[in-house]
XYZ file of C-alpha atoms in Angstrom:
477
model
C 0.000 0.000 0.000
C 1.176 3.143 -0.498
C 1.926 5.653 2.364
C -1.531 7.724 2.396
C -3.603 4.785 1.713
C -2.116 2.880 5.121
C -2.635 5.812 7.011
C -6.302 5.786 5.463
C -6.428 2.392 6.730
C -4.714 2.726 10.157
C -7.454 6.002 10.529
C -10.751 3.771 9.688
C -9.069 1.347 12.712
C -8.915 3.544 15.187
C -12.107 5.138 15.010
C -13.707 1.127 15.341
C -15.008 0.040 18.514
C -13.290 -2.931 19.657
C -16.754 -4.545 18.729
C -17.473 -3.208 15.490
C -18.873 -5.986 13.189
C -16.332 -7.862 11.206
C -17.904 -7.699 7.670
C -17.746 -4.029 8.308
C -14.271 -3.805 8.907
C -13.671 -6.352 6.379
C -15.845 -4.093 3.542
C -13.472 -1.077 4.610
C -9.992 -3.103 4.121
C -11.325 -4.641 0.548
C -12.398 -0.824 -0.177
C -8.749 0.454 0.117
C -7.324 -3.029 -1.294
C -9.239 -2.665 -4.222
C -7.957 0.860 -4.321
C -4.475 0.144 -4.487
C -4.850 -3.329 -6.723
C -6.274 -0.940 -9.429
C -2.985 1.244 -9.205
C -0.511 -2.028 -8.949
C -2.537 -3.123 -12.207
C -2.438 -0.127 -13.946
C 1.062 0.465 -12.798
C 2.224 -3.177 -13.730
C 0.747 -2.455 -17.231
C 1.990 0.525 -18.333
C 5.445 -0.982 -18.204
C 4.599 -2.703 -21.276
C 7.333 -1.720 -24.216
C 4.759 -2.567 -26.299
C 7.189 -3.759 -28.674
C 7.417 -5.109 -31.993
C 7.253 -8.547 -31.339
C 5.413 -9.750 -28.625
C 7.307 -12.563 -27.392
C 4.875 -12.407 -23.852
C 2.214 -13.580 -26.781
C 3.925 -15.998 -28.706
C 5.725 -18.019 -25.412
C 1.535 -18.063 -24.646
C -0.105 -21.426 -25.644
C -3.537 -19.698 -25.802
C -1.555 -16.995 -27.582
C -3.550 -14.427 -25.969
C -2.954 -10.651 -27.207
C -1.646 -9.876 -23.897
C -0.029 -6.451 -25.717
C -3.190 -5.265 -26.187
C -5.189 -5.992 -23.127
C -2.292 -4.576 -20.891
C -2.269 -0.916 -22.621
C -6.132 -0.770 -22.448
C -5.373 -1.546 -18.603
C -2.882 1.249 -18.175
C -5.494 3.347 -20.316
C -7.919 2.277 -17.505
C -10.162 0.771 -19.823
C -10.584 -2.518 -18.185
C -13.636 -3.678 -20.134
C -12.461 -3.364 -22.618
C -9.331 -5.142 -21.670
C -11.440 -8.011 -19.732
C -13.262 -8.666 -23.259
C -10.037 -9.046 -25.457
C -8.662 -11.293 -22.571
C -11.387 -13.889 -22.716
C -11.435 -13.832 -26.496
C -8.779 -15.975 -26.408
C -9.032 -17.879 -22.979
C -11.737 -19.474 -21.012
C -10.763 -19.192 -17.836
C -8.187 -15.811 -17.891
C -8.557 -15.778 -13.766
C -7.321 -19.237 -13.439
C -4.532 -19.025 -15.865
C -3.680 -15.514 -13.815
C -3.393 -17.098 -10.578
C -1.803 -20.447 -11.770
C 0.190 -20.242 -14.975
C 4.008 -20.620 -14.656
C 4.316 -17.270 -15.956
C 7.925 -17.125 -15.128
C 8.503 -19.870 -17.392
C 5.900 -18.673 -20.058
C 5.264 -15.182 -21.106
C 6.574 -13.309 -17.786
C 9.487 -15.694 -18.974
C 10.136 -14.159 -22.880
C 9.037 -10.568 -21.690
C 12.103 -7.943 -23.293
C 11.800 -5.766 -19.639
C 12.962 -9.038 -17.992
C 15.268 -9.864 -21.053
C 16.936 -6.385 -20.550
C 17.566 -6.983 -16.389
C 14.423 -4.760 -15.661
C 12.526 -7.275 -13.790
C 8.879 -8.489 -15.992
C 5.301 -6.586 -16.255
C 3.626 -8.998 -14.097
C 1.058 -10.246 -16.732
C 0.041 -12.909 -14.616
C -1.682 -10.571 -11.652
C -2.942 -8.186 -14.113
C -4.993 -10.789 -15.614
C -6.445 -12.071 -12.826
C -7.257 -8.383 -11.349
C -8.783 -7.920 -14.636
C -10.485 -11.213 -14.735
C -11.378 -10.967 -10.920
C -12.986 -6.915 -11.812
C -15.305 -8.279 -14.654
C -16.931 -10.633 -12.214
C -17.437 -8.101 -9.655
C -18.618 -5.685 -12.636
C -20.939 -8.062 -14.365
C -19.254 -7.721 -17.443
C -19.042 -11.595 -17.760
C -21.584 -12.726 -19.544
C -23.565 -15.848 -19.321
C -23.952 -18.501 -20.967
C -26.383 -17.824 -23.634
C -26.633 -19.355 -27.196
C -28.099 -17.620 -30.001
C -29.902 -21.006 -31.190
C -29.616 -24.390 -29.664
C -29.062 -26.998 -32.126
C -29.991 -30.682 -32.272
C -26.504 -32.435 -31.830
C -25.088 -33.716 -28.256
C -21.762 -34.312 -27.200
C -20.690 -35.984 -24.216
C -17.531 -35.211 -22.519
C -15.330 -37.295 -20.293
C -13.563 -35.325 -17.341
C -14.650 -31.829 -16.025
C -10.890 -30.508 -15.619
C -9.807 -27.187 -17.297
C -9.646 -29.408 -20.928
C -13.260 -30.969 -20.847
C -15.010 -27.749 -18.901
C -13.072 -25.251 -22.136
C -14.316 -27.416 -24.871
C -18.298 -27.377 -23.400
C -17.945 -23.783 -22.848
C -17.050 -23.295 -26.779
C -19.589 -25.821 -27.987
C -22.638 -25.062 -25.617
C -22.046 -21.318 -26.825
C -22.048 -22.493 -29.985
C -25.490 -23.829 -28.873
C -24.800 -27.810 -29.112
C -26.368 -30.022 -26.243
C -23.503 -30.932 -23.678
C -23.044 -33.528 -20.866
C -20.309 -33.732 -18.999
C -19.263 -36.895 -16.945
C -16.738 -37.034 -14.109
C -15.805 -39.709 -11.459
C -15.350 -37.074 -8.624
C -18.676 -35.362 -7.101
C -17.756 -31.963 -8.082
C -16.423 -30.298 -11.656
C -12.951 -28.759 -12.297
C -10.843 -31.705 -11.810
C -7.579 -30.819 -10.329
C -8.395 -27.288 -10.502
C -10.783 -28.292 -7.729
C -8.777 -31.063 -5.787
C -5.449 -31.397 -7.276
C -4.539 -27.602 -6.607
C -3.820 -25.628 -3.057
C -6.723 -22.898 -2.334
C -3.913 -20.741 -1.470
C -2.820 -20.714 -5.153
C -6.512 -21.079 -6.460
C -9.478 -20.063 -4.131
C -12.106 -22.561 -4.779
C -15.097 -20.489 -5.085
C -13.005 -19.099 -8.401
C -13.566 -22.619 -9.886
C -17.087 -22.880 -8.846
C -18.196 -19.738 -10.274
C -17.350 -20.992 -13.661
C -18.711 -24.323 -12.877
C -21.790 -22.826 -11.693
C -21.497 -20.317 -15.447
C -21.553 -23.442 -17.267
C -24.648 -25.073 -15.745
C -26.773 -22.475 -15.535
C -25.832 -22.192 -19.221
C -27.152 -25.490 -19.659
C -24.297 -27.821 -19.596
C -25.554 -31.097 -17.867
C -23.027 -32.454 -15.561
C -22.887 -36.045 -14.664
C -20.819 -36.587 -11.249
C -19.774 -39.390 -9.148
C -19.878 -41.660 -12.821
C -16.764 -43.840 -13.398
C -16.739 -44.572 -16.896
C -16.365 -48.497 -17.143
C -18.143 -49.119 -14.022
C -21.323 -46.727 -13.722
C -21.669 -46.354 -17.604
C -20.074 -47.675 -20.146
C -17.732 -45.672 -23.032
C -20.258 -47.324 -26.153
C -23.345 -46.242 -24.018
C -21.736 -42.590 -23.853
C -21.319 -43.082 -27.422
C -24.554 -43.995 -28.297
C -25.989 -40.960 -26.454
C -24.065 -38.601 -28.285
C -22.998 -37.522 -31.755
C -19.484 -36.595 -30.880
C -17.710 -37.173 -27.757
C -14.443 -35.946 -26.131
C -11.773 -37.927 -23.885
C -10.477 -35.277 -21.545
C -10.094 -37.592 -18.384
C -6.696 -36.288 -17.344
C -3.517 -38.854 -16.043
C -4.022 -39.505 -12.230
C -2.087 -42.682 -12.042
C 0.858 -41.974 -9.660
C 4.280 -43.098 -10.515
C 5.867 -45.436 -7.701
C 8.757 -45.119 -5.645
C 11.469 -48.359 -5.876
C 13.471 -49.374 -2.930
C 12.894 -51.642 0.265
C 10.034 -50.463 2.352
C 8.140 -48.751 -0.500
C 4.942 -49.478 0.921
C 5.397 -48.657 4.506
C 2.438 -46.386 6.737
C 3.482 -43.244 6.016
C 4.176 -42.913 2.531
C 1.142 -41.366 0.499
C 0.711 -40.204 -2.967
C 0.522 -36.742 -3.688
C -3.085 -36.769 -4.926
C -4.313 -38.118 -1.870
C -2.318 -35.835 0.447
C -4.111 -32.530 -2.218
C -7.136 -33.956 -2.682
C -7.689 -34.073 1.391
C -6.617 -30.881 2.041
C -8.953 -29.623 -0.551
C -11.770 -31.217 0.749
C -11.205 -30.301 4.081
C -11.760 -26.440 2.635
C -14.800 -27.631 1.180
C -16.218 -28.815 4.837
C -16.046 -32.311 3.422
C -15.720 -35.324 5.983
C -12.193 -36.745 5.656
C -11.609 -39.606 7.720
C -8.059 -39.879 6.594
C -7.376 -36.572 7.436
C -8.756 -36.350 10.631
C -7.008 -39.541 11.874
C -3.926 -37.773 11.011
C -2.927 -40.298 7.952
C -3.292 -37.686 5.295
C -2.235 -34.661 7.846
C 1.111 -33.577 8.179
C 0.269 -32.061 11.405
C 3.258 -31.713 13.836
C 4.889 -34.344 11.266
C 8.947 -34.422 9.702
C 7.353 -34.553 6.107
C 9.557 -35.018 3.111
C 8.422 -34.875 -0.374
C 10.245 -36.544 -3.125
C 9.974 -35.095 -6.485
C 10.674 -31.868 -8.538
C 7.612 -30.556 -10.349
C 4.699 -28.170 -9.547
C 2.988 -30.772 -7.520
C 5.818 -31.371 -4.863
C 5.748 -28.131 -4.823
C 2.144 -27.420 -3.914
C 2.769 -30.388 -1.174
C 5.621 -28.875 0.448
C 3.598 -25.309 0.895
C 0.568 -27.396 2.214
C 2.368 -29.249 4.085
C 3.894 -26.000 5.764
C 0.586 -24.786 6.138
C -1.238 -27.791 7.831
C 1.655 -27.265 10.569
C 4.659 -29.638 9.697
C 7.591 -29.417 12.530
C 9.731 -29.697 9.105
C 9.668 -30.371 5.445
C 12.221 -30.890 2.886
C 12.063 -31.501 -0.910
C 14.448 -33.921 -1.849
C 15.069 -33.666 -5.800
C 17.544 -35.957 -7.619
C 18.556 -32.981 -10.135
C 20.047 -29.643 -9.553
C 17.532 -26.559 -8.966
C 18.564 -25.373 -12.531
C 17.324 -28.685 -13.590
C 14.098 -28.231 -11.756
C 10.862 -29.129 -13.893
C 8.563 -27.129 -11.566
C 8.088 -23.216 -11.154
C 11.126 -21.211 -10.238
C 9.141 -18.838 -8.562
C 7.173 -21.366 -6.524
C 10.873 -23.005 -5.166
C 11.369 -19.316 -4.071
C 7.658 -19.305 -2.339
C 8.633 -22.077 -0.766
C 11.542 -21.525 0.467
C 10.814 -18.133 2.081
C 7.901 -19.970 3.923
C 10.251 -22.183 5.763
C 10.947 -25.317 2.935
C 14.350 -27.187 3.308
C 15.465 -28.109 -0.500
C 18.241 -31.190 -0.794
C 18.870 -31.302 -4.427
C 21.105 -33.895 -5.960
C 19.306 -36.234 -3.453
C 17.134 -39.646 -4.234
C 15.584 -42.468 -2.049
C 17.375 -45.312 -1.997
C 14.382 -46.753 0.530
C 12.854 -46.450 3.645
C 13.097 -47.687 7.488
C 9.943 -48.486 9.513
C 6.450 -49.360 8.935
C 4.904 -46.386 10.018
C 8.156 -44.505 8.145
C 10.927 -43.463 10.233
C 13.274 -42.826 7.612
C 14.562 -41.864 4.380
C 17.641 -43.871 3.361
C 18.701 -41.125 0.736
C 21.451 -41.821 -2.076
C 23.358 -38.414 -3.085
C 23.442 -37.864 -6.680
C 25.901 -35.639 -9.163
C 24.808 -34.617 -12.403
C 26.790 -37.140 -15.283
C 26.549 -36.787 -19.358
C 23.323 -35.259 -21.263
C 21.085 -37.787 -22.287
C 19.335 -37.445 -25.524
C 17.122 -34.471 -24.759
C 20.387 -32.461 -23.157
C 19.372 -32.706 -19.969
C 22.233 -34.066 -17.470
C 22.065 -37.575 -16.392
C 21.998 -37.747 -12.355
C 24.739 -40.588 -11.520
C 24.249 -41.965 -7.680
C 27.634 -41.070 -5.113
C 28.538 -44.799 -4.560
C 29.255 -44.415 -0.380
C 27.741 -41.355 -0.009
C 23.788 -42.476 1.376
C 22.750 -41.049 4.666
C 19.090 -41.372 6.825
C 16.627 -38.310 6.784
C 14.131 -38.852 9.836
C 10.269 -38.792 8.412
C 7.114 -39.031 9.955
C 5.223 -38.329 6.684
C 6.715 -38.931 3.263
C 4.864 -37.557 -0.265
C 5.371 -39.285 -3.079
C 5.223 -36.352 -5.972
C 6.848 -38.084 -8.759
C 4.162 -37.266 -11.642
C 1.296 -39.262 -13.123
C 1.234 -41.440 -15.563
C -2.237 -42.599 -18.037
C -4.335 -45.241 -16.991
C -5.113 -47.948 -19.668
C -8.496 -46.348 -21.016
C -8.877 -49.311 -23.554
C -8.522 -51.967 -21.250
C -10.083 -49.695 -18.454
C -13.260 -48.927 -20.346
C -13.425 -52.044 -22.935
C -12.953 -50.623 -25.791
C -11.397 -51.639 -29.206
C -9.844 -49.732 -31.346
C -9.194 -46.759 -29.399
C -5.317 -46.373 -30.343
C -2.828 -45.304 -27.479
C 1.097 -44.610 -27.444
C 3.819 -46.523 -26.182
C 3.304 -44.548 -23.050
C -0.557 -45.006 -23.034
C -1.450 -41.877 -23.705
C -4.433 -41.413 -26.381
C -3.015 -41.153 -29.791
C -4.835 -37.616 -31.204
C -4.550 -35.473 -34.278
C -2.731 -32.306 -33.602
C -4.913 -29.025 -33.386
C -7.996 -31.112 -33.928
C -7.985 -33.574 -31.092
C -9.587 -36.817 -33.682
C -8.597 -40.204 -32.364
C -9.330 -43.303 -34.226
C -12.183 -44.170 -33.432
C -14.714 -42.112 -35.832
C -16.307 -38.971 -33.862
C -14.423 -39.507 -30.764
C -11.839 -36.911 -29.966
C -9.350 -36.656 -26.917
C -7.123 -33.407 -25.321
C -5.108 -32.360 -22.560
C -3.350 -34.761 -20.349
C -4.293 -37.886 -21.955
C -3.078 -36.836 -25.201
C 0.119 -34.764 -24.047
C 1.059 -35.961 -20.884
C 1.611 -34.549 -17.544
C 1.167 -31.044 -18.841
C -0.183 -27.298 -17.630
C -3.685 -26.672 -17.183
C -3.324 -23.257 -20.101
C -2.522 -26.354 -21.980
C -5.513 -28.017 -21.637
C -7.800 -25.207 -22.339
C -6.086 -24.703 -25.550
C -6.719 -28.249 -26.395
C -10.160 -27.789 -25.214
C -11.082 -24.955 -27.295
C -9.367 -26.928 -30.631
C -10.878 -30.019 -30.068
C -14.543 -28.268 -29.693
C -14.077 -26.237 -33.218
C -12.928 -29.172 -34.716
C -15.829 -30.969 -33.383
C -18.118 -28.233 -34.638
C -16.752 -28.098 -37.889
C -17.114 -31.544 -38.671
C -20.529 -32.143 -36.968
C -21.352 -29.414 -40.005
C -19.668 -31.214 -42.382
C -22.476 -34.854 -41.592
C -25.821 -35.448 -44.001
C -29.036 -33.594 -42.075
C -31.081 -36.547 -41.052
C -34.367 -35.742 -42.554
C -37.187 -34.978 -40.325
C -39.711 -38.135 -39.894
């Protein structure tokens, strides 16, 4: 804040009784935040070279004209800068709040190039995003003319919940099936509230059924329906389940009390903000309460377990990552996050296995970086003699997810996957082979970002539009 808006602030305290009602004081403090967001936006944006080639926009995967929305922000026209923003994205407040922007198009932006430090695209997107709402400037869900097609859609994470946006606009008849009881996949469980505040992700959850998206929940495909009955319901349908099979750790004592998956350890935390019952939590098995946690792994995930972990009350936690922190898949920016909040990172460091059933310890190999393999990355070699014991009470397995076997899962022929079982699909266009089935995100790509996803999503549904167009009218009986 800046000086005169504190002392506006510290003023409105002291003339508050000790007993003045909360929401009041609470309205006042969002009053001045809101205040000095709108500068910090406006600020943030008219940094912008605007130069000749946006390399912010091209390092986007949604390519969004970020350019353009960020002068029209420092113009304070944020309508106007809201409405170019969505053009291109579905969900602009999500990607603000949990893009890797540093390695994206905070990453390529010429002011960080030049030593300058970036226009911090990310924050003015979601104040921009987060303004519209409060506005009313976004607009529901409201098709021009419904038509008579369906398509049904497998997953409601940021891939599946993009393409029914596009195609129920486009006034097409969408269900959407998901084995969890509420939409937005791991934008809803997968992902800390601290970096995503749930009640973003149910606001557009809510947008799209009140727009008349149908929502199936608590429906495993294979079990509670099967993949040819979704077929037969539908004219088209999509494949965006997402990979949630965690990848194992080897070594003795592997299985021990103690050591969870990642997923789990998210997925009850999350809950537990939803005022869900979690036995698993409460009983402390999915807590890290008072617990020596270590997480094992390098990516985003381990490190939205380590800052969870932190805040659920750990007496310690340590990363242990079998790479250097240049090497580090996940967020730069988050490994700074996390270490100012108190995270202990042992790089160059793998499990070798583990002592005690509950966990005790971490028998930990040290590791030095040898030749680049065939991508250039640095092989890590193990330090023959040089293993050592890190005490646990709670260790997190966060070593990515692999795709489950959706033929053999759901029964179905023909449905061509990869040597790594993800879902073979046309590029841009999302077509599998199986005729009028279509896949996107995760399944197709991998372990990837959710901006990804919703620029798979959005692909996949004009492809899907164009070639529901492009089928015989059945003539009217």
């Amino acid at each position: 804040m800046s000086g005169q808006q504190m002392l506006k602030f510290v003023s409105i305290e002291r003339a508050m009784p000790e007993k003045r009602d909360a929401n009041v004081r609470a309205h006042d403090f969002h009053e001045i935040y809101a205040e000095f967001a709108h500068e910090k936006a406006e600020e943030q944006a008219g940094r912008c070279s605007q130069c000749g080639v946006p390399y912010c926009q091209s390092h986007c995967p949604l390519h969004n004209n970020i350019p353009d929305w960020l002068k029209l922000t420092a113009e304070g026209r944020l309508r106007e800068a809201y409405e170019i923003s969505q053009a291109t994205n579905t969900f602009p407040e999500i990607c603000g709040r949990i893009c890797p922007q540093d390695r994206l198009c905070e990453g390529a932006c010429v002011i960080e190039q030049s030593g300058h430090g970036t226009v911090t695209i990310g924050a003015v997107e979601k104040y921009i995003t987060d303004t519209a709402w409060e506005e009313g400037w976004v607009e529901p869900i409201r098709p021009a003319a419904e038509r008579p097609e369906s398509v049904g859609i497998i997953g409601a994470g940021p891939g599946g919940l993009a393409a029914a946006d596009v195609l129920r606009r486009a006034g097409v008849q969408v269900t959407v099936y998901d084995r969890y009881d509420r939409a937005g996949g791991l934008m809803t469980y997968g992902i800390p509230g601290f970096k995503l505040e749930k009640d973003v992700v149910t606001r557009r959850n809510d947008q799209l059924s009140d727009g008349g998206v149908e929502f199936v929940l608590n429906c495993n495909v294979g079990e509670d329906i099967s993949f040819e009955e979704i077929r037969g319901k539908h004219d088209a349908v999509l494949i965006a389940t997402g990979v949630y099979k965690a990848r194992e750790l080897p070594g003795p004592g592997a299985g021990a009390q103690g050591i969870v998956r990642a997923l789990d350890f998210l997925t009850a935390s999350n809950r537990k903000s939803f005022g869900d019952a979690v036995p698993e939590f409460d009983s402390g098995e999915l807590s890290a309460e008072g617990k020596r946690v270590v997480v094992i792994g390098g990516g985003d995930t381990a490190m939205d377990c380590v800052r969870t972990a932190v805040r659920q009350g750990a007496k310690s936690v340590k990363c242990l990552y079998r790479r250097d922190r240049a090497n580090m898949p996940g967020s730069q920016r988050e490994v700074a996050n996390a270490e100012e909040e108190g995270v202990e990172f042992v790089w160059l460091s793998a499990p070798k296995g583990f002592v005690g059933d509950p966990v005790e310890e971490v028998l930990v190999q040290r590791m030095r970086l040898g030749t680049p393999d065939a991508t250039g990355r640095q092989t890590p070699e193990v330090i023959e003699g040089a293993d050592y014991a890190e005490p646990a009470d709670m260790v997190i397995k966060a070593l990515g997810f692999e795709p489950e076997e959706l033929p053999k899962l759901w029964g179905v022929d023909g449905l061509e996957v990869t040597r790594w079982g993800t879902v073979k699909a046309e590029f841009t266009t999302g077509r599998t082979s199986l005729p009028g089935v279509y896949a996107v995100g995760d399944i197709v790509r991998g372990a990837s970002l959710v901006v990804w996803a919703i620029r798979d999503g959005r692909d996949a549904a004009e492809a899907i539009l164009e070639d529901l167009a492009a089928q015989p009218a059945v003539a009217a009986e």
